[in-house]
Amino acid sequence: MTDIAVACKQVSKRYGAKTALDHLDITIPRGHVVGVLGPNGAGKSTFFRMLAGLVQPDAGVVEVLGQRPGWRANENIAYLPDRARWYPDHTTEQAFQWAERFLPAFDRAVAERLASLMQLDLTLQAGGMSRGQEARLMLILCVARRVPLIILDEPFSGIDVVSREQIVDALMEHICDGDKTVLISTHEIHEVEALFDSVIFLGDGRLQLAGEADALRRQYGSMREIVKRLHLGGEQQ
Amino acid sequence: MTGQRVFWALVRHDMKERKQRGKYNLRIWRWVYLAIIVAVAIAVTTYLVLRRPGFDGRFVWFYTFAIPFVCAGMGTGLVAQEFRNGTAGWWLTLPYPRGRLLVSKFVACIVRALIIMVGLDALFCLLYLYTVLLQGQFTASGLADFLLTGARLNLVVLGILPFTGSVGVTYGMLRYSTLRPLVPLGWGLFGILWWFLFSNDQQFIFVHPELGGGLVAVSPWLLLPMAVGWVLAAFLLRLATRIMEKHLTL
């Protein structure tokens, strides 16, 4: 088994005239919680979709857990898509049943514990949930899987501060156990950065900066400061 | 779960009708409109039976030719609802072969079309009984004639459903792909194929208005265009799988 969770070599992707990823080179070791940060349009979602096999690179090579991305590799990946919603007719309970049927290594007991921790009613229907409750449900469906790679694309988008704190607390407890690789993209840096072992900064589809979270903080002060500097100054790795 | 169990679980999941987020509950209105249609059908039938002595209730079975189009619409809807409801990301990253995800929607739209057809069949059988009782002309042979007509047209539609179901699913995928500009061309091709395979019904389906032996007779040669339709259905599902793998826009 390879020690590398994700490897991208010279990966490019264009959508018409827009370049989403531009000769991206990234290597992410296993067992790290990695923040993938950058402004809108930096290529974070395209990068994640590529890892989940939803989009194909125009050029370059992508490997996830030693495999080419695709439905076979997805057996070992829990992916929370960007702007995702849940089936509106499902209750939390039915969503867990769905996950048990279709998502390999879904741990029902962990899911129920997380639901209790995040104060999510098992009888509540997704169609009647607030955005925060629905986000918690979808996050549980990912985090409750015993898989080596978890990819969370903007898991806090549109969620109030209280819900965000509950989610981060639950994440702290369940994903920072050292054997999982977790990739999180978010604009809510301040609340989440304590989770990160390392951070990758993307801009215009390129890798701008990468490193251990603590070392970067020591060097730059805070993650927000790095984003500001990169956004304004375009510092290279 | 084994592949087969996952497949049937997917079919069951796709069988459920899902209202679009933020839309009114259309299901209630559907029942309201069904009740109105039944009331109008009873009123019109009563009028025809009482005022037109030659009224032949067997012609009602031609409604079955609408079912393949309903099936195509449901195939498109099953794919489209994943994108409209924001669940496409979950659906498309399921760790199962792409073809299995699409074929489950194809099977679900066919089963749903069959359920609708069986329901309408039952409704029209009741309407037939109502008309013959109103006319005072109920006979076992008349009922057999009515049911035989229905059975034949049901079988014809059953043979056509795979083709239209696959067209619906493929069209659904095409709408959310980079190949979307091909949609008008696809509809043109569908029209030509439909006309070529099934619309030349004078060669395959014969209407005998006289009583006894069923209103319609079906030529065994109809199996030929049906078989071509099944082969095309397999081809279209393969094409839809390819679109799903390579050409989606997200």
Short mmCIF file of C-alpha atoms in Angstrom, two decimals:
data_model
loop_
_atom_site.label_atom_id
_atom_site.label_comp_id
_atom_site.label_asym_id
_atom_site.label_seq_id
_atom_site.Cartn_x
_atom_site.Cartn_y
_atom_site.Cartn_z
CA MET A 1 0.00 0.00 0.00
CA THR A 2 1.39 3.39 -1.03
CA ASP A 3 2.02 6.11 1.58
CA ILE A 4 0.72 8.69 -0.83
CA ALA A 5 -3.01 9.48 -0.66
CA VAL A 6 -3.16 11.84 -3.62
CA ALA A 7 -0.67 12.50 -6.38
CA CYS A 8 -1.21 14.97 -9.23
CA LYS A 9 1.43 15.41 -11.91
CA GLN A 10 1.13 18.32 -14.31
CA VAL A 11 -2.66 18.16 -14.21
CA SER A 12 -4.57 20.65 -16.34
CA LYS A 13 -8.26 21.17 -16.87
CA ARG A 14 -10.03 23.80 -18.95
CA TYR A 15 -13.72 24.66 -19.22
CA GLY A 16 -13.88 26.46 -22.55
CA ALA A 17 -11.75 29.58 -22.20
CA LYS A 18 -11.44 29.24 -18.41
CA THR A 19 -8.45 27.37 -16.99
CA ALA A 20 -9.55 25.54 -13.83
CA LEU A 21 -6.31 23.67 -13.17
CA ASP A 22 -3.00 24.69 -14.70
CA HIS A 23 -0.17 22.15 -14.61
CA LEU A 24 -0.96 21.30 -10.99
CA ASP A 25 1.60 19.24 -9.08
CA ILE A 26 0.47 18.04 -5.66
CA THR A 27 1.47 15.15 -3.44
CA ILE A 28 -0.52 14.50 -0.26
CA PRO A 29 0.74 11.84 2.16
CA ARG A 30 -1.67 9.52 3.97
CA GLY A 31 -2.94 10.24 7.44
CA HIS A 32 -3.00 14.02 7.21
CA VAL A 33 -5.85 16.47 7.62
CA VAL A 34 -5.22 18.90 4.79
CA GLY A 35 -6.86 22.27 4.23
CA VAL A 36 -7.22 23.13 0.57
CA LEU A 37 -7.60 26.89 0.55
CA GLY A 38 -7.88 29.63 -1.99
CA PRO A 39 -10.28 32.22 -3.37
CA ASN A 40 -13.32 31.40 -5.50
CA GLY A 41 -12.28 30.05 -8.89
CA ALA A 42 -8.91 28.87 -7.56
CA GLY A 43 -9.62 25.31 -8.77
CA LYS A 44 -10.40 23.66 -5.41
CA SER A 45 -13.73 22.09 -6.47
CA THR A 46 -12.34 20.97 -9.83
CA PHE A 47 -9.42 19.35 -7.99
CA PHE A 48 -11.80 17.51 -5.64
CA ARG A 49 -14.16 16.49 -8.47
CA MET A 50 -11.18 15.09 -10.31
CA LEU A 51 -10.19 13.01 -7.27
CA ALA A 52 -13.77 11.67 -7.11
CA GLY A 53 -13.71 10.81 -10.82
CA LEU A 54 -16.40 13.34 -11.72
CA VAL A 55 -14.22 15.23 -14.17
CA GLN A 56 -11.32 14.02 -16.26
CA PRO A 57 -8.06 15.93 -16.62
CA ASP A 58 -7.25 17.32 -20.06
CA ALA A 59 -3.59 16.60 -19.36
CA GLY A 60 -1.47 15.09 -16.62
CA VAL A 61 -1.88 12.16 -14.27
CA VAL A 62 -4.00 11.86 -11.12
CA GLU A 63 -3.72 9.02 -8.63
CA VAL A 64 -5.86 8.52 -5.53
CA LEU A 65 -4.76 5.87 -3.04
CA GLY A 66 -2.60 4.41 -5.80
CA GLN A 67 -5.49 4.15 -8.26
CA ARG A 68 -6.80 6.22 -11.14
CA PRO A 69 -9.90 8.13 -10.00
CA GLY A 70 -13.20 6.52 -10.93
CA TRP A 71 -16.04 4.47 -9.50
CA ARG A 72 -13.71 1.69 -8.35
CA ALA A 73 -11.54 4.10 -6.37
CA ASN A 74 -14.67 5.69 -4.86
CA GLU A 75 -15.17 2.61 -2.72
CA ASN A 76 -12.40 4.03 -0.51
CA ILE A 77 -13.36 7.68 -0.75
CA ALA A 78 -16.05 9.55 1.16
CA TYR A 79 -16.81 12.65 -0.88
CA LEU A 80 -19.02 15.56 0.12
CA PRO A 81 -19.76 17.42 -3.11
CA ASP A 82 -19.78 21.20 -3.35
CA ARG A 83 -23.31 22.73 -3.12
CA ALA A 84 -24.77 19.26 -2.55
CA ARG A 85 -28.26 18.68 -1.20
CA TRP A 86 -29.88 15.52 0.13
CA TYR A 87 -32.94 13.66 -1.17
CA PRO A 88 -35.75 15.85 0.18
CA ASP A 89 -38.12 12.95 0.94
CA HIS A 90 -35.55 11.13 3.15
CA THR A 91 -35.54 11.41 6.91
CA THR A 92 -32.17 11.23 8.67
CA GLU A 93 -32.99 7.59 9.44
CA GLN A 94 -33.75 6.85 5.76
CA ALA A 95 -30.55 8.63 4.69
CA PHE A 96 -28.60 6.31 7.00
CA GLN A 97 -30.40 3.30 5.51
CA TRP A 98 -29.52 4.59 2.03
CA ALA A 99 -25.87 4.92 3.10
CA GLU A 100 -25.84 1.41 4.56
CA ARG A 101 -27.10 0.07 1.23
CA PHE A 102 -24.91 2.05 -1.15
CA LEU A 103 -21.85 3.43 0.62
CA PRO A 104 -19.25 0.77 1.49
CA ALA A 105 -17.91 0.81 5.06
CA PHE A 106 -20.65 3.08 6.37
CA ASP A 107 -20.78 2.67 10.14
CA ARG A 108 -24.36 3.07 11.34
CA ALA A 109 -23.36 3.25 15.00
CA VAL A 110 -20.90 6.08 14.35
CA ALA A 111 -23.53 7.89 12.27
CA GLU A 112 -26.08 7.69 15.08
CA ARG A 113 -23.53 8.89 17.61
CA LEU A 114 -22.63 11.83 15.37
CA ALA A 115 -26.31 12.63 14.82
CA SER A 116 -26.79 12.76 18.56
CA LEU A 117 -23.66 14.90 18.99
CA MET A 118 -24.79 17.30 16.25
CA GLN A 119 -28.38 17.33 17.59
CA LEU A 120 -29.86 15.94 14.39
CA ASP A 121 -33.29 14.35 14.78
CA LEU A 122 -33.50 10.92 13.12
CA THR A 123 -37.13 11.48 12.13
CA LEU A 124 -36.57 14.87 10.48
CA GLN A 125 -37.09 14.97 6.71
CA ALA A 126 -34.32 16.56 4.61
CA GLY A 127 -36.89 18.65 2.73
CA GLY A 128 -37.86 20.28 6.03
CA MET A 129 -34.33 20.75 7.36
CA SER A 130 -32.50 24.06 7.63
CA ARG A 131 -29.31 24.35 5.53
CA GLY A 132 -27.29 23.77 8.69
CA GLN A 133 -29.16 20.57 9.58
CA GLU A 134 -28.90 19.27 6.01
CA ALA A 135 -25.16 20.06 5.97
CA ARG A 136 -24.74 18.12 9.22
CA LEU A 137 -26.61 15.15 7.73
CA MET A 138 -24.41 15.09 4.62
CA LEU A 139 -21.27 15.48 6.68
CA ILE A 140 -22.27 12.52 8.86
CA LEU A 141 -22.81 10.41 5.73
CA CYS A 142 -19.18 11.05 4.81
CA VAL A 143 -17.49 11.03 8.18
CA ALA A 144 -19.23 7.85 9.38
CA ARG A 145 -17.52 5.82 6.68
CA ARG A 146 -14.48 3.77 7.59
CA VAL A 147 -12.52 4.74 4.47
CA PRO A 148 -8.93 5.94 4.08
CA LEU A 149 -9.81 9.20 2.27
CA ILE A 150 -12.46 11.79 3.09
CA ILE A 151 -12.96 14.78 0.80
CA LEU A 152 -15.13 17.62 2.06
CA ASP A 153 -15.80 20.39 -0.44
CA GLU A 154 -17.06 23.52 1.33
CA PRO A 155 -18.78 21.62 4.15
CA PHE A 156 -19.64 24.89 5.96
CA SER A 157 -21.05 26.83 3.05
CA GLY A 158 -24.23 28.68 4.05
CA ILE A 159 -24.15 27.38 7.61
CA ASP A 160 -24.59 29.56 10.69
CA VAL A 161 -21.81 29.95 13.26
CA VAL A 162 -23.42 27.69 15.88
CA SER A 163 -23.83 24.82 13.41
CA ARG A 164 -20.29 25.35 12.17
CA GLU A 165 -18.92 25.04 15.68
CA GLN A 166 -20.90 21.84 16.28
CA ILE A 167 -19.64 20.38 13.02
CA VAL A 168 -16.00 21.30 13.74
CA ASP A 169 -16.25 19.76 17.22
CA ALA A 170 -17.59 16.53 15.72
CA LEU A 171 -14.91 16.54 13.05
CA MET A 172 -12.21 17.07 15.68
CA GLU A 173 -13.42 14.00 17.52
CA HIS A 174 -13.91 11.69 14.55
CA ILE A 175 -11.41 12.46 11.81
CA CYS A 176 -8.27 13.46 13.63
CA ASP A 177 -7.40 9.90 14.59
CA GLY A 178 -4.34 9.70 12.37
CA ASP A 179 -5.24 6.86 9.99
CA LYS A 180 -7.50 8.82 7.65
CA THR A 181 -6.54 11.37 5.07
CA VAL A 182 -8.99 14.25 5.09
CA LEU A 183 -9.10 17.03 2.52
CA ILE A 184 -11.22 20.05 3.42
CA SER A 185 -11.81 23.11 1.31
CA THR A 186 -13.39 26.07 3.05
CA HIS A 187 -13.57 29.83 3.21
CA GLU A 188 -14.35 29.61 6.95
CA ILE A 189 -10.64 29.39 7.73
CA HIS A 190 -10.68 30.82 11.22
CA GLU A 191 -13.04 28.20 12.69
CA VAL A 192 -11.51 25.21 10.93
CA GLU A 193 -7.79 25.80 10.78
CA ALA A 194 -7.19 24.06 14.10
CA LEU A 195 -8.08 20.82 12.29
CA PHE A 196 -5.36 21.10 9.68
CA ASP A 197 -2.06 19.24 9.84
CA SER A 198 -1.02 20.83 6.58
CA VAL A 199 -2.39 23.31 4.10
CA ILE A 200 -2.40 23.71 0.34
CA PHE A 201 -3.09 27.10 -1.19
CA LEU A 202 -4.43 27.16 -4.73
CA GLY A 203 -4.79 30.18 -6.98
CA ASP A 204 -5.74 30.33 -10.66
CA GLY A 205 -5.54 26.56 -10.84
CA ARG A 206 -1.95 26.47 -9.62
CA LEU A 207 -0.30 25.44 -6.38
CA GLN A 208 0.74 28.69 -4.71
CA LEU A 209 1.95 27.48 -1.34
CA ALA A 210 1.95 24.25 0.66
CA GLY A 211 3.32 23.20 3.99
CA GLU A 212 2.77 22.11 7.58
CA ALA A 213 0.08 24.23 9.22
CA ASP A 214 2.15 25.07 12.30
CA ALA A 215 5.21 26.06 10.28
CA LEU A 216 3.11 28.28 8.01
CA ARG A 217 1.45 29.92 11.00
CA ARG A 218 4.84 30.59 12.58
CA GLN A 219 6.09 32.11 9.35
CA TYR A 220 3.02 34.15 8.37
CA GLY A 221 0.94 34.63 11.55
CA SER A 222 -2.33 33.06 10.44
CA MET A 223 -3.94 31.24 7.54
CA ARG A 224 -6.14 34.24 6.76
CA GLU A 225 -3.00 36.35 6.50
CA ILE A 226 -1.50 33.89 3.99
CA VAL A 227 -4.67 33.92 1.89
CA LYS A 228 -4.65 37.72 1.91
CA ARG A 229 -1.01 37.91 0.96
CA LEU A 230 -1.33 35.32 -1.81
CA HIS A 231 -4.49 36.90 -3.15
CA LEU A 232 -2.93 40.35 -3.27
CA GLY A 233 0.72 39.52 -3.82
CA GLY A 234 0.74 36.19 -5.71
CA GLU A 235 3.54 34.63 -3.66
CA GLN A 236 4.88 31.42 -5.18
CA GLN A 237 5.86 28.23 -3.42
CA MET B 1 -24.07 -6.12 -0.91
CA THR B 2 -23.75 -8.15 -4.08
CA GLY B 3 -23.97 -6.39 -7.44
CA GLN B 4 -27.46 -7.71 -8.09
CA ARG B 5 -28.78 -6.63 -4.69
CA VAL B 6 -27.27 -3.18 -5.13
CA PHE B 7 -28.87 -2.95 -8.56
CA TRP B 8 -32.38 -3.74 -7.30
CA ALA B 9 -31.86 -1.42 -4.33
CA LEU B 10 -31.00 1.32 -6.83
CA VAL B 11 -34.14 0.50 -8.83
CA ARG B 12 -36.26 0.75 -5.67
CA HIS B 13 -34.58 4.06 -4.81
CA ASP B 14 -35.32 5.37 -8.32
CA MET B 15 -38.91 4.12 -8.24
CA LYS B 16 -39.80 6.71 -5.61
CA GLU B 17 -41.22 9.89 -6.98
CA ARG B 18 -39.42 12.95 -5.62
CA LYS B 19 -40.92 16.38 -5.68
CA GLN B 20 -38.63 19.16 -6.77
CA ARG B 21 -37.27 21.34 -3.98
CA GLY B 22 -39.27 24.51 -3.45
CA LYS B 23 -42.17 23.31 -5.60
CA TYR B 24 -45.69 22.82 -4.39
CA ASN B 25 -46.81 19.32 -3.54
CA LEU B 26 -47.97 18.28 -7.00
CA ARG B 27 -49.09 14.86 -5.78
CA ILE B 28 -52.30 16.24 -4.26
CA TRP B 29 -53.10 18.10 -7.47
CA ARG B 30 -52.43 14.98 -9.49
CA TRP B 31 -55.18 13.20 -7.55
CA VAL B 32 -57.48 16.18 -8.01
CA TYR B 33 -56.92 16.14 -11.77
CA LEU B 34 -57.33 12.36 -11.91
CA ALA B 35 -60.67 12.70 -10.15
CA ILE B 36 -61.73 15.41 -12.65
CA ILE B 37 -60.62 13.26 -15.61
CA VAL B 38 -62.54 10.23 -14.26
CA ALA B 39 -65.65 12.37 -13.72
CA VAL B 40 -65.41 13.81 -17.25
CA ALA B 41 -64.77 10.32 -18.71
CA ILE B 42 -67.87 8.95 -16.95
CA ALA B 43 -69.98 11.93 -18.12
CA VAL B 44 -68.77 11.70 -21.74
CA THR B 45 -69.16 7.91 -21.81
CA THR B 46 -72.65 8.13 -20.38
CA TYR B 47 -73.57 10.68 -23.05
CA LEU B 48 -72.07 8.58 -25.86
CA VAL B 49 -73.73 5.37 -24.67
CA LEU B 50 -77.13 6.98 -24.34
CA ARG B 51 -77.00 9.17 -27.50
CA ARG B 52 -74.85 7.11 -29.90
CA PRO B 53 -76.10 3.56 -30.17
CA GLY B 54 -73.02 2.38 -32.17
CA PHE B 55 -70.53 3.42 -29.44
CA ASP B 56 -67.64 0.93 -29.30
CA GLY B 57 -65.81 1.05 -25.95
CA ARG B 58 -62.94 -1.06 -27.26
CA PHE B 59 -61.36 2.00 -28.94
CA VAL B 60 -60.43 3.28 -25.50
CA TRP B 61 -57.45 0.88 -25.54
CA PHE B 62 -55.64 3.10 -28.00
CA TYR B 63 -54.73 5.22 -24.99
CA THR B 64 -51.90 2.70 -24.46
CA PHE B 65 -49.91 4.35 -27.27
CA ALA B 66 -49.35 7.33 -24.95
CA ILE B 67 -47.57 5.11 -22.41
CA PRO B 68 -44.22 4.84 -24.30
CA PHE B 69 -44.01 8.65 -24.36
CA VAL B 70 -44.85 8.78 -20.64
CA CYS B 71 -42.02 6.26 -20.11
CA ALA B 72 -39.56 8.44 -22.08
CA GLY B 73 -40.57 11.47 -20.01
CA MET B 74 -40.05 9.57 -16.77
CA GLY B 75 -36.63 8.32 -17.93
CA THR B 76 -35.54 11.90 -18.57
CA GLY B 77 -37.09 13.03 -15.28
CA LEU B 78 -35.27 10.40 -13.23
CA VAL B 79 -31.89 11.60 -14.51
CA ALA B 80 -32.84 15.30 -14.43
CA GLN B 81 -34.08 15.20 -10.82
CA GLU B 82 -30.59 14.24 -9.59
CA PHE B 83 -29.24 17.45 -11.09
CA ARG B 84 -32.24 19.66 -10.22
CA ASN B 85 -32.33 18.48 -6.58
CA GLY B 86 -28.57 18.84 -6.11
CA THR B 87 -28.02 15.12 -5.48
CA ALA B 88 -26.05 14.45 -8.70
CA GLY B 89 -22.73 14.57 -6.83
CA TRP B 90 -23.86 11.74 -4.52
CA TRP B 91 -25.32 9.71 -7.36
CA LEU B 92 -22.34 10.09 -9.69
CA THR B 93 -19.74 9.16 -7.07
CA LEU B 94 -21.42 5.93 -6.01
CA PRO B 95 -18.81 3.17 -6.26
CA TYR B 96 -20.65 1.14 -8.88
CA PRO B 97 -20.28 0.86 -12.66
CA ARG B 98 -21.82 3.85 -14.45
CA GLY B 99 -23.90 1.53 -16.62
CA ARG B 100 -25.52 0.03 -13.52
CA LEU B 101 -26.55 3.47 -12.26
CA LEU B 102 -28.17 4.27 -15.59
CA VAL B 103 -29.78 0.90 -16.20
CA SER B 104 -31.41 1.11 -12.76
CA LYS B 105 -33.08 4.37 -13.85
CA PHE B 106 -34.05 2.74 -17.16
CA VAL B 107 -35.65 -0.22 -15.37
CA ALA B 108 -37.34 2.10 -12.87
CA CYS B 109 -38.95 4.20 -15.62
CA ILE B 110 -40.22 1.07 -17.38
CA VAL B 111 -41.66 -0.39 -14.16
CA ARG B 112 -43.30 2.95 -13.34
CA ALA B 113 -44.79 3.14 -16.86
CA LEU B 114 -46.12 -0.42 -16.43
CA ILE B 115 -47.69 0.43 -13.08
CA ILE B 116 -49.43 3.44 -14.67
CA MET B 117 -50.60 1.27 -17.58
CA VAL B 118 -51.96 -1.43 -15.29
CA GLY B 119 -53.77 1.20 -13.21
CA LEU B 120 -55.32 2.79 -16.28
CA ASP B 121 -56.20 -0.65 -17.66
CA ALA B 122 -58.13 -1.37 -14.46
CA LEU B 123 -59.85 2.02 -14.66
CA PHE B 124 -60.89 1.49 -18.28
CA CYS B 125 -62.14 -2.02 -17.53
CA LEU B 126 -64.43 -0.54 -14.86
CA LEU B 127 -65.55 2.11 -17.36
CA TYR B 128 -66.30 -0.62 -19.90
CA LEU B 129 -68.38 -2.55 -17.37
CA TYR B 130 -70.24 0.66 -16.56
CA THR B 131 -71.05 1.31 -20.25
CA VAL B 132 -72.26 -2.22 -21.04
CA LEU B 133 -74.38 -2.29 -17.89
CA LEU B 134 -75.80 1.09 -18.86
CA GLN B 135 -76.56 -0.26 -22.33
CA GLY B 136 -77.93 -3.48 -20.83
CA GLN B 137 -75.69 -5.42 -23.22
CA PHE B 138 -73.26 -7.25 -20.96
CA THR B 139 -72.08 -10.57 -22.41
CA ALA B 140 -69.12 -12.76 -21.53
CA SER B 141 -68.00 -12.81 -25.18
CA GLY B 142 -68.17 -8.99 -25.33
CA LEU B 143 -66.02 -8.75 -22.20
CA ALA B 144 -63.56 -11.28 -23.64
CA ASP B 145 -63.37 -9.24 -26.86
CA PHE B 146 -62.69 -6.08 -24.87
CA LEU B 147 -59.98 -7.72 -22.75
CA LEU B 148 -58.36 -9.37 -25.79
CA THR B 149 -58.04 -5.98 -27.50
CA GLY B 150 -56.47 -4.54 -24.37
CA ALA B 151 -54.09 -7.48 -23.93
CA ARG B 152 -52.83 -7.19 -27.51
CA LEU B 153 -52.21 -3.45 -27.33
CA ASN B 154 -50.61 -3.83 -23.88
CA LEU B 155 -48.21 -6.38 -25.34
CA VAL B 156 -47.35 -4.09 -28.26
CA VAL B 157 -46.61 -1.24 -25.84
CA LEU B 158 -44.58 -3.56 -23.62
CA GLY B 159 -42.35 -4.30 -26.62
CA ILE B 160 -41.90 -0.61 -27.40
CA LEU B 161 -41.12 0.58 -23.84
CA PRO B 162 -37.40 -0.39 -23.79
CA PHE B 163 -36.76 1.83 -26.81
CA THR B 164 -38.57 4.91 -25.48
CA GLY B 165 -37.25 4.38 -21.93
CA SER B 166 -33.67 4.35 -23.22
CA VAL B 167 -34.36 7.46 -25.32
CA GLY B 168 -35.61 9.22 -22.18
CA VAL B 169 -32.60 8.26 -20.04
CA THR B 170 -30.14 9.15 -22.82
CA TYR B 171 -31.84 12.49 -23.40
CA GLY B 172 -31.62 13.18 -19.65
CA MET B 173 -27.85 12.57 -19.67
CA LEU B 174 -27.40 14.58 -22.88
CA ARG B 175 -29.08 17.62 -21.27
CA TYR B 176 -26.42 17.77 -18.56
CA SER B 177 -23.43 17.14 -20.78
CA THR B 178 -21.13 19.10 -23.05
CA LEU B 179 -22.95 17.37 -25.92
CA ARG B 180 -26.19 19.26 -25.13
CA PRO B 181 -26.12 21.01 -28.55
CA LEU B 182 -26.84 17.57 -30.03
CA VAL B 183 -30.30 17.51 -28.36
CA PRO B 184 -32.25 18.86 -31.39
CA LEU B 185 -30.43 16.41 -33.65
CA GLY B 186 -31.30 13.63 -31.18
CA TRP B 187 -34.99 14.50 -31.26
CA GLY B 188 -34.89 14.52 -35.08
CA LEU B 189 -33.29 11.07 -35.10
CA PHE B 190 -35.81 9.82 -32.54
CA GLY B 191 -38.70 11.06 -34.72
CA ILE B 192 -37.30 9.35 -37.81
CA LEU B 193 -36.60 6.11 -35.93
CA TRP B 194 -40.06 6.15 -34.32
CA TRP B 195 -41.70 6.63 -37.70
CA PHE B 196 -39.50 3.98 -39.32
CA LEU B 197 -39.99 1.39 -36.58
CA PHE B 198 -43.49 1.82 -35.21
CA SER B 199 -45.59 4.46 -36.93
CA ASN B 200 -46.21 2.50 -40.09
CA ASP B 201 -48.89 0.64 -38.16
CA GLN B 202 -51.00 -0.30 -41.19
CA GLN B 203 -48.46 -3.06 -41.83
CA PHE B 204 -48.38 -4.34 -38.28
CA ILE B 205 -51.64 -3.50 -36.53
CA PHE B 206 -54.98 -4.12 -38.21
CA VAL B 207 -58.28 -2.75 -36.93
CA HIS B 208 -61.36 -5.00 -37.26
CA PRO B 209 -64.38 -3.00 -36.08
CA GLU B 210 -66.67 -6.06 -36.21
CA LEU B 211 -67.28 -7.78 -32.87
CA GLY B 212 -65.43 -10.98 -31.94
CA GLY B 213 -61.72 -11.78 -32.05
CA GLY B 214 -60.60 -8.43 -30.68
CA LEU B 215 -60.66 -4.92 -32.19
CA VAL B 216 -57.05 -5.18 -33.34
CA ALA B 217 -54.94 -7.91 -34.85
CA VAL B 218 -51.17 -7.68 -34.52
CA SER B 219 -48.85 -9.00 -37.19
CA PRO B 220 -46.05 -11.24 -35.92
CA TRP B 221 -43.75 -9.13 -38.12
CA LEU B 222 -44.06 -6.38 -35.53
CA LEU B 223 -41.49 -8.36 -33.54
CA LEU B 224 -38.88 -7.28 -36.07
CA PRO B 225 -39.01 -3.50 -35.45
CA MET B 226 -39.44 -4.26 -31.74
CA ALA B 227 -36.24 -6.32 -31.75
CA VAL B 228 -34.46 -3.50 -33.60
CA GLY B 229 -35.82 -1.15 -30.91
CA TRP B 230 -34.36 -3.38 -28.16
CA VAL B 231 -30.95 -3.39 -29.86
CA LEU B 232 -31.15 0.40 -30.21
CA ALA B 233 -32.10 0.63 -26.52
CA ALA B 234 -28.92 -1.25 -25.58
CA PHE B 235 -26.90 1.01 -27.86
CA LEU B 236 -28.48 4.17 -26.39
CA LEU B 237 -27.82 3.05 -22.82
CA ARG B 238 -24.20 2.39 -23.74
CA LEU B 239 -24.06 5.86 -25.29
CA ALA B 240 -25.60 7.41 -22.15
CA THR B 241 -22.98 5.60 -20.03
CA ARG B 242 -20.24 7.03 -22.21
CA ILE B 243 -21.71 10.53 -21.86
CA MET B 244 -21.84 10.04 -18.09
CA GLU B 245 -18.19 8.97 -17.98
CA LYS B 246 -16.68 11.55 -20.28
CA HIS B 247 -18.92 14.50 -21.07
CA LEU B 248 -20.82 15.62 -17.97
CA THR B 249 -21.04 19.27 -17.00
CA LEU B 250 -21.18 19.82 -13.25
#
